[in-house]
Tab-separated table of C-alpha atoms in Angstrom:
chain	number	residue	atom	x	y	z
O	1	UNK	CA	2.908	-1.355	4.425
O	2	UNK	CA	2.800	0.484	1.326
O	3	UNK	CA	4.997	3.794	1.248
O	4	UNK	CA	3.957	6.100	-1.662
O	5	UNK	CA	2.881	9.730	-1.221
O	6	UNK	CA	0.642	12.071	-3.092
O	7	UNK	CA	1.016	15.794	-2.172
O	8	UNK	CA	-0.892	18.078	-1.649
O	9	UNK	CA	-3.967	16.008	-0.856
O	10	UNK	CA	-6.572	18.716	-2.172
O	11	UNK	CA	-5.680	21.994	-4.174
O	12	UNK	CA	-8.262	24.787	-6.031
O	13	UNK	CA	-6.506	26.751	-8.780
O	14	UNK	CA	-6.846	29.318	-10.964
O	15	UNK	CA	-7.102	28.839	-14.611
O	16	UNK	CA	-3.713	29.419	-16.298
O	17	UNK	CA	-1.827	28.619	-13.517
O	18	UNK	CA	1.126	26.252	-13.653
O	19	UNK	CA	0.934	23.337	-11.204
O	20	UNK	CA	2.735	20.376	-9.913
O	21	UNK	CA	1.667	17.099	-8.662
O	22	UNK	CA	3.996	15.390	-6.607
O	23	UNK	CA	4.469	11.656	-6.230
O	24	UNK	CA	7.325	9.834	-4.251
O	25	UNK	CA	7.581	6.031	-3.536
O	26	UNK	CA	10.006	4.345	-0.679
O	27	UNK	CA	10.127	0.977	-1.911
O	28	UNK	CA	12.544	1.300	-5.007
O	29	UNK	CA	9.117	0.248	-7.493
O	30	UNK	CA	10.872	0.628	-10.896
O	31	UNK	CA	7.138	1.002	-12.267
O	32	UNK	CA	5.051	4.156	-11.274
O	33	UNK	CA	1.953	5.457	-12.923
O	34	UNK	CA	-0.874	8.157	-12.906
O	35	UNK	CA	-3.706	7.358	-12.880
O	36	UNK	CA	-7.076	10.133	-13.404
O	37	UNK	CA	-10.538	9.504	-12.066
O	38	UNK	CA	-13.539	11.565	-11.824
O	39	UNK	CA	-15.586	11.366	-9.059
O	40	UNK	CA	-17.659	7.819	-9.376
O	41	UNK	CA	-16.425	7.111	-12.433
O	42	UNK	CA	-13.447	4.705	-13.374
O	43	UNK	CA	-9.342	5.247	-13.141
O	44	UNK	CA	-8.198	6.058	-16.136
O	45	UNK	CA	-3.797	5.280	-17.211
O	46	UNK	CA	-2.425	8.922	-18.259
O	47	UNK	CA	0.881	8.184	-17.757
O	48	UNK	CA	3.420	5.516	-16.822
O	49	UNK	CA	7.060	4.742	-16.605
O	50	UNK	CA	8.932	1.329	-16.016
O	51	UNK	CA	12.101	3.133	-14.734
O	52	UNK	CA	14.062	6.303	-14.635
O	53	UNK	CA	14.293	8.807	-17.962
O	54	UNK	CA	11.533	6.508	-19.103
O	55	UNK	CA	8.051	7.957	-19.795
O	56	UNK	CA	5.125	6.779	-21.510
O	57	UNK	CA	1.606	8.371	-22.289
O	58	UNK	CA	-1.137	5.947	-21.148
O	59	UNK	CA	-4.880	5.183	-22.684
O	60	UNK	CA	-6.240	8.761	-21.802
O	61	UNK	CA	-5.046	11.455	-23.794
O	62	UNK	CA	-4.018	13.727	-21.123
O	63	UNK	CA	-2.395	17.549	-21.507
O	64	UNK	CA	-0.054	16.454	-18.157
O	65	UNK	CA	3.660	16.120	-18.908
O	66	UNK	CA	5.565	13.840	-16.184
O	67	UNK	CA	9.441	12.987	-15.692
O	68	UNK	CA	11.141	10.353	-13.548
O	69	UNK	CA	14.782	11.472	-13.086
O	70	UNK	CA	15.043	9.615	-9.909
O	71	UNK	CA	13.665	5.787	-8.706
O	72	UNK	CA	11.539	7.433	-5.919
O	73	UNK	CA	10.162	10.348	-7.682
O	74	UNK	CA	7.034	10.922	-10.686
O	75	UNK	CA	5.937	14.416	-10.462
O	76	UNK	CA	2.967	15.247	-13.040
O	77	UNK	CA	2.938	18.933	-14.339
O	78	UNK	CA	0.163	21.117	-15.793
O	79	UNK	CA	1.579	23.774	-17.533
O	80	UNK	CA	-1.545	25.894	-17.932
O	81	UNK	CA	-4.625	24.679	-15.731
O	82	UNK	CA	-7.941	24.389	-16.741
O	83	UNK	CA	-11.673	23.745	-15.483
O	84	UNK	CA	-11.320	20.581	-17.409
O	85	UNK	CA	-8.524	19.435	-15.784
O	86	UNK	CA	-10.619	18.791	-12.163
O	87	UNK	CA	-10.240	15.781	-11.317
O	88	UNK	CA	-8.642	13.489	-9.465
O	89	UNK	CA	-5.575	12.291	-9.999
O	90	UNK	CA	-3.798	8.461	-8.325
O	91	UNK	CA	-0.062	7.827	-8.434
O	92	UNK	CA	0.650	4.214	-7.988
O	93	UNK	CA	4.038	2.209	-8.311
O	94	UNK	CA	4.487	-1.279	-7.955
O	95	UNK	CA	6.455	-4.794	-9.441
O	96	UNK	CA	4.867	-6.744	-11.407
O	97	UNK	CA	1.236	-7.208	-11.079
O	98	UNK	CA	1.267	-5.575	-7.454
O	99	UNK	CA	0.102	-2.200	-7.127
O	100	UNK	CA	0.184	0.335	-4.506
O	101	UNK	CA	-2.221	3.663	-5.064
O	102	UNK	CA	-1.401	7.030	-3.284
O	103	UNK	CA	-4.065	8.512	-1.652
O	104	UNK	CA	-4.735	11.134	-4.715
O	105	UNK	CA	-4.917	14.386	-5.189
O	106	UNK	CA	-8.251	15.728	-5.198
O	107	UNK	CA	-7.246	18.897	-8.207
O	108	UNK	CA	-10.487	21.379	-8.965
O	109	UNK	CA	-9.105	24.155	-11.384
O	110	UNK	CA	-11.840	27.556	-11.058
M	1	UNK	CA	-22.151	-2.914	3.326
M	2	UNK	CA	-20.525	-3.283	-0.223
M	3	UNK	CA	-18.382	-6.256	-1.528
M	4	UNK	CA	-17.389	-7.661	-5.015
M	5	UNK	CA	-16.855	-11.314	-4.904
M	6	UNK	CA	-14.470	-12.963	-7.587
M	7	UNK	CA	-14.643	-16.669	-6.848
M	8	UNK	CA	-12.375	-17.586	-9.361
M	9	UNK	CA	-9.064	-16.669	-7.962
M	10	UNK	CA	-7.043	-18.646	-11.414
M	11	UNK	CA	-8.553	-19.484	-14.658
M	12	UNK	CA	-5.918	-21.409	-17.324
M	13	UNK	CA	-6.959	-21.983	-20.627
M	14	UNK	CA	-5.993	-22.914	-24.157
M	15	UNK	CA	-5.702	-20.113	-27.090
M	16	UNK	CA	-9.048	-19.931	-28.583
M	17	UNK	CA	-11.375	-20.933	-25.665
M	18	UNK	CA	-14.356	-18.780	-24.539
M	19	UNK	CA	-14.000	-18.215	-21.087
M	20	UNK	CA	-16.309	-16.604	-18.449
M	21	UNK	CA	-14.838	-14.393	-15.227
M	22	UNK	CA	-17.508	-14.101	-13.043
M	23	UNK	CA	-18.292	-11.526	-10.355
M	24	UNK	CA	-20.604	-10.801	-7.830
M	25	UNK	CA	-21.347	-8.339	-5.610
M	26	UNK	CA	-23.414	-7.008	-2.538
M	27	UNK	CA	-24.833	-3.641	-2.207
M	28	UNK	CA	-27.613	-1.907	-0.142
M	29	UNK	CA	-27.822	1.065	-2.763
M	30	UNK	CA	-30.344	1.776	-5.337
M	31	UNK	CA	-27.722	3.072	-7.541
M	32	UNK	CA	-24.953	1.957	-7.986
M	33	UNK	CA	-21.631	1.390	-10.628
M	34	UNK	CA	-19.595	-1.871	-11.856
M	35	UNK	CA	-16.749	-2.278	-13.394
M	36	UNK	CA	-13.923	-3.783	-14.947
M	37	UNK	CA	-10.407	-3.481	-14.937
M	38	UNK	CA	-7.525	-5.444	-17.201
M	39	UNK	CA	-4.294	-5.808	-15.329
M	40	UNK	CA	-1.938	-7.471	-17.437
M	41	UNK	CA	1.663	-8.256	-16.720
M	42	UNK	CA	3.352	-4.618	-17.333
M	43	UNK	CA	1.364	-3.515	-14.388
M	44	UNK	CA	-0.573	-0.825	-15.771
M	45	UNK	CA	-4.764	-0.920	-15.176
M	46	UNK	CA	-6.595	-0.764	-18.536
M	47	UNK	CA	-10.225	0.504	-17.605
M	48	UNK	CA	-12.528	-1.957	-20.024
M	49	UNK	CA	-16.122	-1.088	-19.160
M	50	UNK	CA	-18.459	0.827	-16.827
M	51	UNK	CA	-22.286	0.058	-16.139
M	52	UNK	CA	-24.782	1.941	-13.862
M	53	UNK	CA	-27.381	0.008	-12.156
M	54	UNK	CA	-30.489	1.376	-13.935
M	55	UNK	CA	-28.638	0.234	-17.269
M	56	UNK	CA	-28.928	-3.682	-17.759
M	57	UNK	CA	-27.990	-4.256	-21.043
M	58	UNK	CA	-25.096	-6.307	-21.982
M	59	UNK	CA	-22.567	-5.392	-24.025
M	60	UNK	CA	-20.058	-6.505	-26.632
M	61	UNK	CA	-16.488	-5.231	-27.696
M	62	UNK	CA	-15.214	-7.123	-30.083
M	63	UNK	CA	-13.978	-10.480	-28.170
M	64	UNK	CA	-15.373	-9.181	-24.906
M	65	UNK	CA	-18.952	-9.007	-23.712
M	66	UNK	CA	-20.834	-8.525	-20.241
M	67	UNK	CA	-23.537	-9.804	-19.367
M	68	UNK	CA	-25.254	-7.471	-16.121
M	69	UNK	CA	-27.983	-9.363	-14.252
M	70	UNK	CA	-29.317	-7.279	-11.509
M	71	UNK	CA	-31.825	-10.095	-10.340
M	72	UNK	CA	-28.235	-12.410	-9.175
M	73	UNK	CA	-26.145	-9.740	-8.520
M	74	UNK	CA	-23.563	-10.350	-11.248
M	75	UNK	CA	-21.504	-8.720	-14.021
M	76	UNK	CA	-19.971	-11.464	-15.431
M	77	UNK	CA	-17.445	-10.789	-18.280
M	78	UNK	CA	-16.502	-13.321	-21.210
M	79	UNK	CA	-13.737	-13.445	-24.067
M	80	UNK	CA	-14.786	-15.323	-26.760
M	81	UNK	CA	-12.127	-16.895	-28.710
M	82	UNK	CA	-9.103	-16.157	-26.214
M	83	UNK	CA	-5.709	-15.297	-27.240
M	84	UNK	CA	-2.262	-15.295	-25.543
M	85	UNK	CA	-2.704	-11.563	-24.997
M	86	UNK	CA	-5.641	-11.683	-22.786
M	87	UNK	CA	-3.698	-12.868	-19.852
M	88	UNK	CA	-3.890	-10.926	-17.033
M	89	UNK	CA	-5.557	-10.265	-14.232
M	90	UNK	CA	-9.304	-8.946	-14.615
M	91	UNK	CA	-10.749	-7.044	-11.515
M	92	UNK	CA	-14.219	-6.445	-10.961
M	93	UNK	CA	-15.150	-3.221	-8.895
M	94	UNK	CA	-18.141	-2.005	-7.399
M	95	UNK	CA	-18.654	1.795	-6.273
M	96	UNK	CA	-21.508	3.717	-4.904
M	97	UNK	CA	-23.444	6.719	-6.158
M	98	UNK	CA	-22.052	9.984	-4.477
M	99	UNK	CA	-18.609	11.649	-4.435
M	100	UNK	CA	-17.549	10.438	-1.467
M	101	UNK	CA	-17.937	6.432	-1.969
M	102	UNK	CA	-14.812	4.702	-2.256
M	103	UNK	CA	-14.230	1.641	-5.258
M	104	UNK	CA	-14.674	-1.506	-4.162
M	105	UNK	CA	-12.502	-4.165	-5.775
M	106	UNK	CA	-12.624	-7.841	-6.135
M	107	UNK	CA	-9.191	-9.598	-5.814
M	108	UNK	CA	-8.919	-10.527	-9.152
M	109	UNK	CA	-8.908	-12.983	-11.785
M	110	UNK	CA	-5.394	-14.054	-13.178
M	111	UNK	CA	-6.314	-15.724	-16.237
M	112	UNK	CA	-3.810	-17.508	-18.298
M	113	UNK	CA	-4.198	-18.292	-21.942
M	114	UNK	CA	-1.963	-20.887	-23.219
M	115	UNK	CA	-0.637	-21.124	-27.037
């Protein structure tokens, strides 16, 4: 069974605000992404990494920042929220072609 | 109930080939989404293409091209003229209309194009 966790599940914040999304995987995946989908509509690759200190920005153009100083860890930051930022937002991590998704964070910025 | 049906679980062919990925798929609602999803071997899911149900044109990206056919229940995707970097796996995906309705996926096409 897959062992990746998305916290917090749901959060509503202000505009300006500084926020955090955490992501932490069990099973040693060198390769962990985030992934941001609005509701109904498809996943889109913000950010990725392939191990630690290594950090990539994905297809999306995203105003996120992420850092992976350790295996099991790929927090994504918003340093200033914004309505535009609601969304939802997947953290995945896998080998090779195999995937494992989070259960998201469900982010709506007022 | 909703389900995406990829039949073709490998597909191998040689640089330069058109080759079809077909998908199918069963739902009870009126409206609906499809879609389709690049996996290569990095990992990473590369969103390709998005179609609503009340939208049955096909489309063409350069190589790629869908062709939506509401009347069999298929979106089936082709690259024309393959090359070595199309290989990956290509998932087809199915979702509901409403917030709430979770993505369905296929379990994938690994195609392999061969130099």
């Amino acid at each position: 069974e897959a062992d990746i966790y998305q916290t917090p599940r749901y959060l509503v914040i202000g505009t300006g605000k500084k926020i955090t999304l955490e992501c932490s995987q069990t099973m040693g995946h060198d390769k962990m992404y985030w992934y941001q989908q609005d509701p109904g509509m498809e996943l889109h690759l913000i950010h990725y990494s392939y191990g630690v200190n290594s950090t990539e920005k994905g297809d999306l153009s995203s105003e996120s920042t992420v850092s992976r100083i350790r295996t099991e860890h790929f927090p994504l930051t918003l340093e200033s929220a914004r309505p535009s930022h609601t969304s939802q937002y997947l953290c995945a991590s896998g080998q090779g072609t195999e995937a494992f998704f989070g259960q998201g964070t469900r982010l709506t910025v007022v | 109930a909703q389900k995406v049906t990829q039949a073709q679980t490998e597909i191998s062919v040689v640089e330069k080939e058109d080759v079809t990925l077909d998908c199918v798929y069963e739902t009870r609602d009126t409206t609906y989404y499809l879609f389709w999803y690049k996996q290569p071997p990095s990992g990473e899911l590369v969103f390709l293409i998005r179609r609503n149900s009340f939208d049955e044109q096909n489309e063409i990206s350069g190589r790629y091209s869908w062709n939506f056919q509401k009347s069999t229940s298929s979106f089936n995707f082709t690259i024309t003229a393959s090359q070595v970097v199309d290989s990956a796996v290509y998932f087809c995906a199915l979702r509901g209309a409403g917030n709430n309705r979770k993505l369905i996926w296929g379990l994938g096409t690994s195609l392999a194009v061969n130099p």
